[in-house]
Amino acid sequence: MSTAEGTAAAPAPAEETGLKRVLGPKLLILFVIGDILGTGIYATTGKVAGKVGGALWLPFVIGFVVAILTAASYVELVGKYPKAAGAALYTQKAFRVPFLTFIVAFMVMCSGLSSASAAARAFSGDYLDELTNGALPPTLVAITFIVLLAALNLRGVSESVKTNVVLTLVELTGLLIILTIGAWAVLSGDGEPSRLTEFEASGTGYALLTSVLGATALGFFAFVGFEDSVNMAEETKNPTRTFPRAIFIGVAVTGTIYVLVALVSSLLVDAGTLEGSSGPLLEVVKAGGVDFPPELFALIALFAVTNSALINIMMASRLCYGMANERILPPGMARVLPRRRTPVVGIVFVTLLAIGLVSTGEIEGLGDTTAFLLLCVFAVVNIAVLVLRRDRVDHAHFRTPTALPVLGALTALILASPLADRPADVYIRAGVLLAIGIALWAVNKLVLRTRGE
């Protein structure tokens, strides 16, 4: 890593953004960690084990490397353009193709919906069953969960950064419990270390490669979230200096925790049991030989996936509202409730899409859809950072070595490709979502043309 474009101490030029800069380095680091933690590690660890076997730590190591590569590109871009617009802004600046910019923005929105839907499926699974003895129908619970989040969203949810810190600490607590159980098991001589090198695929050829790539693509779902932090650029003190440290530390901390959790999970529970559970970390708690109440851990896990779902569905509805305000989607989708001032049409639209997703998909497929959509976005962002090298700015900022965005684009494209042994329904689901977006875009264009705009 380097900061070749000027000295790191030089601040970005002062500008009126309309937002108060309140985030310092420590709060931003916790915000990044909180954005990454959640449904991915709590719900998909078992599905990753089902794809790769006992060596489920390996996909998380590879996913960590891919995340760092793309994070470096985001850090350079947010330093150059400290605005709260993220991938859509970078795409527009690099390529100047409004339709491509729309596709990137809509894919980001849909990734939030599929992530929230995966969280809803995780909420209705084994973690809830631990408290209800499996008395509730999962699909109905998942749909009700989405509707309740929509109602909360309509009412108006204003979460301060300090509240986000509290939520992050609770989520971290659950994972630290898993690591403590693992440490106890190792000290007690429990567990099966031999499982750590077992692969699901036999042989060493193409089958092994695709199983590892497929597991990595799904496991990458656990790392998504760091890209959302760039939307806090206008509320961060000296973002050109603060973001590099915050994003890299945030990804490094979560990546380390994920790899350790994967090691503990494989050490204590066989891959088949993990794969068959929608609450895999609950299986680890039960197998750890530590007298920790499974019901309490289930509550922590439910809290973690609820927080992830709420954040994602709020992001999706606001992004929908923003695109309508920019006249990219039909203007009616920017309508707000008169008293609450919440984007009612956007919330209803994303809620209907989320209900469709939870009705037709399971945790693995929905998580994989999220990862696929964002891997496509990350490929574009990694290319954009290279294209935008020709655009000089008059303030110092982080500059990543050229090799990193090149590798970031290549790895993102490989993990998004059929080499990752992704089920066809993931591509179909993503295609249907994009088709809906393109249809809305076309309708909007037709309406604007009819009005002579």
mmCIF file of N, CA and C in Angstrom, residues 46-153:
data_model
loop_
_atom_site.group_PDB
_atom_site.id
_atom_site.type_symbol
_atom_site.label_atom_id
_atom_site.label_comp_id
_atom_site.label_asym_id
_atom_site.label_seq_id
_atom_site.Cartn_x
_atom_site.Cartn_y
_atom_site.Cartn_z
ATOM 1 N N GLY A 46 -22.226 -23.115 7.774
ATOM 2 C CA GLY A 46 -22.540 -24.516 7.505
ATOM 3 C C GLY A 46 -22.652 -24.811 6.017
ATOM 4 N N LYS A 47 -23.220 -23.868 5.256
ATOM 5 C CA LYS A 47 -23.365 -24.076 3.818
ATOM 6 C C LYS A 47 -22.001 -24.049 3.131
ATOM 7 N N VAL A 48 -21.083 -23.237 3.647
ATOM 8 C CA VAL A 48 -19.710 -23.234 3.131
ATOM 9 C C VAL A 48 -19.062 -24.588 3.400
ATOM 10 N N ALA A 49 -19.281 -25.119 4.602
ATOM 11 C CA ALA A 49 -18.745 -26.447 4.937
ATOM 12 C C ALA A 49 -19.305 -27.513 4.013
ATOM 13 N N GLY A 50 -20.584 -27.372 3.631
ATOM 14 C CA GLY A 50 -21.185 -28.349 2.733
ATOM 15 C C GLY A 50 -20.545 -28.350 1.361
ATOM 16 N N LYS A 51 -20.012 -27.211 0.935
ATOM 17 C CA LYS A 51 -19.370 -27.124 -0.373
ATOM 18 C C LYS A 51 -17.915 -27.592 -0.352
ATOM 19 N N VAL A 52 -17.196 -27.297 0.747
ATOM 20 C CA VAL A 52 -15.758 -27.557 0.747
ATOM 21 C C VAL A 52 -15.333 -28.656 1.710
ATOM 22 N N GLY A 53 -16.166 -28.940 2.722
ATOM 23 C CA GLY A 53 -15.792 -29.947 3.711
ATOM 24 C C GLY A 53 -15.204 -29.336 4.967
ATOM 25 N N GLY A 54 -14.410 -30.119 5.688
ATOM 26 C CA GLY A 54 -13.852 -29.665 6.957
ATOM 27 C C GLY A 54 -12.873 -28.516 6.835
ATOM 28 N N ALA A 55 -12.284 -28.333 5.657
ATOM 29 C CA ALA A 55 -11.334 -27.237 5.441
ATOM 30 C C ALA A 55 -12.071 -25.936 5.156
ATOM 31 N N LEU A 56 -13.139 -25.668 5.912
ATOM 32 C CA LEU A 56 -13.965 -24.512 5.604
ATOM 33 C C LEU A 56 -13.286 -23.192 5.959
ATOM 34 N N TRP A 57 -12.150 -23.259 6.654
ATOM 35 C CA TRP A 57 -11.387 -22.047 6.940
ATOM 36 C C TRP A 57 -10.757 -21.478 5.661
ATOM 37 N N LEU A 58 -10.448 -22.348 4.681
ATOM 38 C CA LEU A 58 -9.754 -21.908 3.475
ATOM 39 C C LEU A 58 -10.568 -20.903 2.666
ATOM 40 N N PRO A 59 -11.867 -21.138 2.414
ATOM 41 C CA PRO A 59 -12.648 -20.131 1.676
ATOM 42 C C PRO A 59 -12.684 -18.773 2.368
ATOM 43 N N PHE A 60 -12.666 -18.767 3.700
ATOM 44 C CA PHE A 60 -12.671 -17.494 4.407
ATOM 45 C C PHE A 60 -11.328 -16.787 4.289
ATOM 46 N N VAL A 61 -10.239 -17.543 4.228
ATOM 47 C CA VAL A 61 -8.921 -16.935 3.996
ATOM 48 C C VAL A 61 -8.882 -16.295 2.607
ATOM 49 N N ILE A 62 -9.354 -17.041 1.606
ATOM 50 C CA ILE A 62 -9.362 -16.506 0.233
ATOM 51 C C ILE A 62 -10.311 -15.308 0.139
ATOM 52 N N GLY A 63 -11.477 -15.425 0.761
ATOM 53 C CA GLY A 63 -12.431 -14.322 0.762
ATOM 54 C C GLY A 63 -11.859 -13.076 1.411
ATOM 55 N N PHE A 64 -11.072 -13.266 2.464
ATOM 56 C CA PHE A 64 -10.411 -12.146 3.136
ATOM 57 C C PHE A 64 -9.458 -11.431 2.174
ATOM 58 N N VAL A 65 -8.686 -12.202 1.401
ATOM 59 C CA VAL A 65 -7.746 -11.617 0.440
ATOM 60 C C VAL A 65 -8.500 -10.832 -0.634
ATOM 61 N N VAL A 66 -9.573 -11.416 -1.166
ATOM 62 C CA VAL A 66 -10.374 -10.733 -2.189
ATOM 63 C C VAL A 66 -10.973 -9.445 -1.622
ATOM 64 N N ALA A 67 -11.448 -9.493 -0.389
ATOM 65 C CA ALA A 67 -12.033 -8.308 0.239
ATOM 66 C C ALA A 67 -10.991 -7.206 0.405
ATOM 67 N N ILE A 68 -9.787 -7.562 0.806
ATOM 68 C CA ILE A 68 -8.723 -6.570 0.982
ATOM 69 C C ILE A 68 -8.380 -5.908 -0.354
ATOM 70 N N LEU A 69 -8.320 -6.706 -1.423
ATOM 71 C CA LEU A 69 -8.000 -6.154 -2.740
ATOM 72 C C LEU A 69 -9.021 -5.101 -3.156
ATOM 73 N N THR A 70 -10.296 -5.420 -3.002
ATOM 74 C CA THR A 70 -11.343 -4.472 -3.395
ATOM 75 C C THR A 70 -11.433 -3.320 -2.404
ATOM 76 N N ALA A 71 -11.205 -3.595 -1.131
ATOM 77 C CA ALA A 71 -11.221 -2.527 -0.134
ATOM 78 C C ALA A 71 -10.186 -1.458 -0.467
ATOM 79 N N ALA A 72 -9.024 -1.889 -0.983
ATOM 80 C CA ALA A 72 -7.978 -0.938 -1.356
ATOM 81 C C ALA A 72 -8.461 0.006 -2.458
ATOM 82 N N SER A 73 -9.246 -0.516 -3.393
ATOM 83 C CA SER A 73 -9.791 0.331 -4.460
ATOM 84 C C SER A 73 -10.812 1.323 -3.893
ATOM 85 N N TYR A 74 -11.686 0.847 -3.013
ATOM 86 C CA TYR A 74 -12.655 1.750 -2.389
ATOM 87 C C TYR A 74 -11.951 2.844 -1.602
ATOM 88 N N VAL A 75 -10.860 2.490 -0.908
ATOM 89 C CA VAL A 75 -10.137 3.478 -0.111
ATOM 90 C C VAL A 75 -9.554 4.566 -1.005
ATOM 91 N N GLU A 76 -8.971 4.170 -2.145
ATOM 92 C CA GLU A 76 -8.438 5.182 -3.057
ATOM 93 C C GLU A 76 -9.546 6.092 -3.583
ATOM 94 N N LEU A 77 -10.670 5.496 -3.976
ATOM 95 C CA LEU A 77 -11.739 6.275 -4.575
ATOM 96 C C LEU A 77 -12.442 7.184 -3.576
ATOM 97 N N VAL A 78 -12.657 6.709 -2.364
ATOM 98 C CA VAL A 78 -13.315 7.558 -1.374
ATOM 99 C C VAL A 78 -12.384 8.685 -0.947
ATOM 100 N N GLY A 79 -11.065 8.442 -1.047
ATOM 101 C CA GLY A 79 -10.114 9.519 -0.766
ATOM 102 C C GLY A 79 -10.122 10.589 -1.850
ATOM 103 N N LYS A 80 -10.280 10.168 -3.094
ATOM 104 C CA LYS A 80 -10.328 11.121 -4.194
ATOM 105 C C LYS A 80 -11.652 11.858 -4.243
ATOM 106 N N TYR A 81 -12.729 11.108 -3.976
ATOM 107 C CA TYR A 81 -14.076 11.676 -4.093
ATOM 108 C C TYR A 81 -14.842 11.406 -2.801
ATOM 109 N N PRO A 82 -14.603 12.214 -1.762
ATOM 110 C CA PRO A 82 -15.240 11.950 -0.461
ATOM 111 C C PRO A 82 -16.712 12.348 -0.444
ATOM 112 N N LYS A 83 -17.491 11.634 -1.244
ATOM 113 C CA LYS A 83 -18.924 11.870 -1.341
ATOM 114 C C LYS A 83 -19.684 10.607 -0.955
ATOM 115 N N ALA A 84 -20.925 10.779 -0.502
ATOM 116 C CA ALA A 84 -21.736 9.650 -0.042
ATOM 117 C C ALA A 84 -22.528 9.046 -1.194
ATOM 118 N N ALA A 85 -21.829 8.501 -2.196
ATOM 119 C CA ALA A 85 -22.541 7.897 -3.320
ATOM 120 C C ALA A 85 -21.983 6.539 -3.712
ATOM 121 N N GLY A 86 -20.773 6.222 -3.282
ATOM 122 C CA GLY A 86 -20.233 4.880 -3.466
ATOM 123 C C GLY A 86 -20.022 4.469 -4.907
ATOM 124 N N ALA A 87 -20.315 3.189 -5.180
ATOM 125 C CA ALA A 87 -19.992 2.576 -6.469
ATOM 126 C C ALA A 87 -20.626 3.295 -7.649
ATOM 127 N N ALA A 88 -21.857 3.796 -7.493
ATOM 128 C CA ALA A 88 -22.524 4.486 -8.598
ATOM 129 C C ALA A 88 -21.754 5.743 -8.997
ATOM 130 N N LEU A 89 -21.278 6.495 -8.015
ATOM 131 C CA LEU A 89 -20.496 7.706 -8.293
ATOM 132 C C LEU A 89 -19.224 7.355 -9.055
ATOM 133 N N TYR A 90 -18.505 6.313 -8.587
ATOM 134 C CA TYR A 90 -17.243 5.947 -9.218
ATOM 135 C C TYR A 90 -17.471 5.437 -10.646
ATOM 136 N N THR A 91 -18.548 4.697 -10.842
ATOM 137 C CA THR A 91 -18.860 4.185 -12.174
ATOM 138 C C THR A 91 -19.165 5.321 -13.143
ATOM 139 N N GLN A 92 -19.957 6.286 -12.698
ATOM 140 C CA GLN A 92 -20.311 7.397 -13.556
ATOM 141 C C GLN A 92 -19.096 8.243 -13.910
ATOM 142 N N LYS A 93 -18.245 8.505 -12.927
ATOM 143 C CA LYS A 93 -17.052 9.309 -13.180
ATOM 144 C C LYS A 93 -16.095 8.599 -14.139
ATOM 145 N N ALA A 94 -16.007 7.280 -14.020
ATOM 146 C CA ALA A 94 -15.044 6.532 -14.832
ATOM 147 C C ALA A 94 -15.534 6.314 -16.254
ATOM 148 N N PHE A 95 -16.808 5.960 -16.426
ATOM 149 C CA PHE A 95 -17.278 5.495 -17.733
ATOM 150 C C PHE A 95 -18.281 6.428 -18.421
ATOM 151 N N ARG A 96 -18.922 7.317 -17.652
ATOM 152 C CA ARG A 96 -19.863 8.283 -18.218
ATOM 153 C C ARG A 96 -20.972 7.613 -19.032
ATOM 154 N N VAL A 97 -21.408 6.454 -18.597
ATOM 155 C CA VAL A 97 -22.498 5.729 -19.264
ATOM 156 C C VAL A 97 -23.648 5.614 -18.259
ATOM 157 N N PRO A 98 -24.667 6.454 -18.373
ATOM 158 C CA PRO A 98 -25.739 6.461 -17.365
ATOM 159 C C PRO A 98 -26.398 5.106 -17.164
ATOM 160 N N PHE A 99 -26.580 4.329 -18.237
ATOM 161 C CA PHE A 99 -27.234 3.026 -18.077
ATOM 162 C C PHE A 99 -26.370 2.097 -17.219
ATOM 163 N N LEU A 100 -25.041 2.101 -17.432
ATOM 164 C CA LEU A 100 -24.150 1.285 -16.616
ATOM 165 C C LEU A 100 -24.191 1.740 -15.160
ATOM 166 N N THR A 101 -24.219 3.055 -14.969
ATOM 167 C CA THR A 101 -24.315 3.589 -13.601
ATOM 168 C C THR A 101 -25.597 3.109 -12.929
ATOM 169 N N PHE A 102 -26.710 3.135 -13.664
ATOM 170 C CA PHE A 102 -27.981 2.648 -13.128
ATOM 171 C C PHE A 102 -27.890 1.164 -12.763
ATOM 172 N N ILE A 103 -27.310 0.355 -13.648
ATOM 173 C CA ILE A 103 -27.203 -1.080 -13.391
ATOM 174 C C ILE A 103 -26.402 -1.328 -12.120
ATOM 175 N N VAL A 104 -25.288 -0.613 -11.954
ATOM 176 C CA VAL A 104 -24.468 -0.778 -10.752
ATOM 177 C C VAL A 104 -25.257 -0.387 -9.510
ATOM 178 N N ALA A 105 -25.945 0.762 -9.565
ATOM 179 C CA ALA A 105 -26.740 1.208 -8.411
ATOM 180 C C ALA A 105 -27.855 0.219 -8.096
ATOM 181 N N PHE A 106 -28.526 -0.299 -9.131
ATOM 182 C CA PHE A 106 -29.630 -1.230 -8.901
ATOM 183 C C PHE A 106 -29.105 -2.564 -8.357
ATOM 184 N N MET A 107 -27.924 -2.994 -8.818
ATOM 185 C CA MET A 107 -27.340 -4.226 -8.289
ATOM 186 C C MET A 107 -26.989 -4.067 -6.810
ATOM 187 N N VAL A 108 -26.494 -2.899 -6.442
ATOM 188 C CA VAL A 108 -26.202 -2.650 -5.023
ATOM 189 C C VAL A 108 -27.492 -2.708 -4.214
ATOM 190 N N MET A 109 -28.561 -2.093 -4.737
ATOM 191 C CA MET A 109 -29.847 -2.130 -4.048
ATOM 192 C C MET A 109 -30.347 -3.566 -3.896
ATOM 193 N N CYS A 110 -30.264 -4.337 -4.988
ATOM 194 C CA CYS A 110 -30.743 -5.723 -4.945
ATOM 195 C C CYS A 110 -29.895 -6.585 -4.024
ATOM 196 N N SER A 111 -28.603 -6.286 -3.932
ATOM 197 C CA SER A 111 -27.754 -7.048 -3.009
ATOM 198 C C SER A 111 -28.208 -6.825 -1.567
ATOM 199 N N GLY A 112 -28.656 -5.599 -1.265
ATOM 200 C CA GLY A 112 -29.188 -5.342 0.067
ATOM 201 C C GLY A 112 -30.458 -6.129 0.325
ATOM 202 N N LEU A 113 -31.309 -6.256 -0.699
ATOM 203 C CA LEU A 113 -32.551 -7.013 -0.548
ATOM 204 C C LEU A 113 -32.288 -8.499 -0.380
ATOM 205 N N SER A 114 -31.386 -9.058 -1.186
ATOM 206 C CA SER A 114 -31.102 -10.486 -1.052
ATOM 207 C C SER A 114 -30.396 -10.779 0.268
ATOM 208 N N SER A 115 -29.586 -9.832 0.740
ATOM 209 C CA SER A 115 -28.947 -10.004 2.049
ATOM 210 C C SER A 115 -29.992 -9.974 3.166
ATOM 211 N N ALA A 116 -30.926 -9.017 3.097
ATOM 212 C CA ALA A 116 -31.997 -8.950 4.098
ATOM 213 C C ALA A 116 -32.869 -10.197 4.049
ATOM 214 N N SER A 117 -33.092 -10.726 2.842
ATOM 215 C CA SER A 117 -33.904 -11.940 2.699
ATOM 216 C C SER A 117 -33.182 -13.149 3.279
ATOM 217 N N ALA A 118 -31.864 -13.227 3.075
ATOM 218 C CA ALA A 118 -31.091 -14.307 3.691
ATOM 219 C C ALA A 118 -31.162 -14.208 5.216
ATOM 220 N N ALA A 119 -31.105 -12.972 5.721
ATOM 221 C CA ALA A 119 -31.230 -12.770 7.168
ATOM 222 C C ALA A 119 -32.601 -13.218 7.669
ATOM 223 N N ALA A 120 -33.636 -12.934 6.880
ATOM 224 C CA ALA A 120 -34.985 -13.360 7.269
ATOM 225 C C ALA A 120 -35.073 -14.873 7.335
ATOM 226 N N ARG A 121 -34.466 -15.552 6.366
ATOM 227 C CA ARG A 121 -34.433 -17.021 6.382
ATOM 228 C C ARG A 121 -33.638 -17.543 7.577
ATOM 229 N N ALA A 122 -32.541 -16.865 7.884
ATOM 230 C CA ALA A 122 -31.741 -17.275 9.047
ATOM 231 C C ALA A 122 -32.526 -17.064 10.340
ATOM 232 N N PHE A 123 -33.274 -15.963 10.406
ATOM 233 C CA PHE A 123 -34.080 -15.675 11.597
ATOM 234 C C PHE A 123 -35.124 -16.764 11.824
ATOM 235 N N SER A 124 -35.699 -17.270 10.739
ATOM 236 C CA SER A 124 -36.792 -18.239 10.860
ATOM 237 C C SER A 124 -36.316 -19.679 10.992
ATOM 238 N N GLY A 125 -34.998 -19.862 11.072
ATOM 239 C CA GLY A 125 -34.438 -21.207 11.098
ATOM 240 C C GLY A 125 -34.134 -21.729 12.490
ATOM 241 N N ASP A 126 -32.984 -22.379 12.615
ATOM 242 C CA ASP A 126 -32.656 -23.111 13.843
ATOM 243 C C ASP A 126 -32.456 -22.217 15.060
ATOM 244 N N TYR A 127 -32.022 -20.967 14.848
ATOM 245 C CA TYR A 127 -31.859 -20.076 16.003
ATOM 246 C C TYR A 127 -33.217 -19.821 16.664
ATOM 247 N N LEU A 128 -34.238 -19.546 15.857
ATOM 248 C CA LEU A 128 -35.576 -19.339 16.419
ATOM 249 C C LEU A 128 -36.150 -20.650 16.947
ATOM 250 N N ASP A 129 -35.865 -21.736 16.244
ATOM 251 C CA ASP A 129 -36.368 -23.044 16.686
ATOM 252 C C ASP A 129 -35.870 -23.405 18.082
ATOM 253 N N GLU A 130 -34.675 -22.938 18.425
ATOM 254 C CA GLU A 130 -34.126 -23.210 19.756
ATOM 255 C C GLU A 130 -35.012 -22.620 20.848
ATOM 256 N N LEU A 131 -35.720 -21.541 20.507
ATOM 257 C CA LEU A 131 -36.589 -20.870 21.489
ATOM 258 C C LEU A 131 -38.042 -21.292 21.374
ATOM 259 N N THR A 132 -38.448 -21.810 20.204
ATOM 260 C CA THR A 132 -39.865 -22.141 19.987
ATOM 261 C C THR A 132 -40.098 -23.625 19.752
ATOM 262 N N ASN A 133 -39.025 -24.423 19.781
ATOM 263 C CA ASN A 133 -39.126 -25.860 19.532
ATOM 264 C C ASN A 133 -39.702 -26.177 18.148
ATOM 265 N N GLY A 134 -39.409 -25.306 17.190
ATOM 266 C CA GLY A 134 -39.818 -25.562 15.809
ATOM 267 C C GLY A 134 -41.307 -25.489 15.573
ATOM 268 N N ALA A 135 -42.006 -24.715 16.392
ATOM 269 C CA ALA A 135 -43.471 -24.688 16.294
ATOM 270 C C ALA A 135 -43.983 -23.752 15.204
ATOM 271 N N LEU A 136 -43.105 -22.910 14.631
ATOM 272 C CA LEU A 136 -43.559 -21.906 13.669
ATOM 273 C C LEU A 136 -43.091 -22.252 12.259
ATOM 274 N N PRO A 137 -43.942 -22.058 11.239
ATOM 275 C CA PRO A 137 -43.559 -22.343 9.846
ATOM 276 C C PRO A 137 -42.509 -21.343 9.358
ATOM 277 N N PRO A 138 -41.353 -21.810 8.879
ATOM 278 C CA PRO A 138 -40.239 -20.915 8.539
ATOM 279 C C PRO A 138 -40.572 -19.849 7.500
ATOM 280 N N THR A 139 -41.234 -20.233 6.406
ATOM 281 C CA THR A 139 -41.503 -19.258 5.343
ATOM 282 C C THR A 139 -42.423 -18.154 5.838
ATOM 283 N N LEU A 140 -43.457 -18.523 6.603
ATOM 284 C CA LEU A 140 -44.374 -17.519 7.150
ATOM 285 C C LEU A 140 -43.638 -16.592 8.108
ATOM 286 N N VAL A 141 -42.767 -17.159 8.937
ATOM 287 C CA VAL A 141 -41.985 -16.336 9.869
ATOM 288 C C VAL A 141 -41.095 -15.360 9.096
ATOM 289 N N ALA A 142 -40.442 -15.850 8.032
ATOM 290 C CA ALA A 142 -39.539 -15.008 7.252
ATOM 291 C C ALA A 142 -40.299 -13.857 6.591
ATOM 292 N N ILE A 143 -41.482 -14.144 6.037
ATOM 293 C CA ILE A 143 -42.280 -13.094 5.403
ATOM 294 C C ILE A 143 -42.756 -12.082 6.445
ATOM 295 N N THR A 144 -43.226 -12.593 7.588
ATOM 296 C CA THR A 144 -43.670 -11.705 8.673
ATOM 297 C C THR A 144 -42.525 -10.824 9.152
ATOM 298 N N PHE A 145 -41.335 -11.405 9.232
ATOM 299 C CA PHE A 145 -40.131 -10.681 9.640
ATOM 300 C C PHE A 145 -39.876 -9.504 8.687
ATOM 301 N N ILE A 146 -39.967 -9.746 7.386
ATOM 302 C CA ILE A 146 -39.753 -8.696 6.391
ATOM 303 C C ILE A 146 -40.815 -7.609 6.518
ATOM 304 N N VAL A 147 -42.072 -8.017 6.697
ATOM 305 C CA VAL A 147 -43.167 -7.048 6.817
ATOM 306 C C VAL A 147 -42.987 -6.178 8.056
ATOM 307 N N LEU A 148 -42.575 -6.774 9.167
ATOM 308 C CA LEU A 148 -42.344 -6.001 10.394
ATOM 309 C C LEU A 148 -41.196 -5.009 10.217
ATOM 310 N N LEU A 149 -40.148 -5.419 9.510
ATOM 311 C CA LEU A 149 -39.048 -4.499 9.239
ATOM 312 C C LEU A 149 -39.528 -3.341 8.363
ATOM 313 N N ALA A 150 -40.400 -3.647 7.393
ATOM 314 C CA ALA A 150 -40.959 -2.606 6.535
ATOM 315 C C ALA A 150 -41.789 -1.614 7.358
ATOM 316 N N ALA A 151 -42.575 -2.142 8.299
ATOM 317 C CA ALA A 151 -43.396 -1.271 9.149
ATOM 318 C C ALA A 151 -42.506 -0.362 9.997
ATOM 319 N N LEU A 152 -41.435 -0.929 10.526
ATOM 320 C CA LEU A 152 -40.488 -0.137 11.309
ATOM 321 C C LEU A 152 -39.828 0.916 10.427
ATOM 322 N N ASN A 153 -39.519 0.524 9.204
ATOM 323 C CA ASN A 153 -38.909 1.436 8.241
ATOM 324 C C ASN A 153 -39.856 2.579 7.886
#
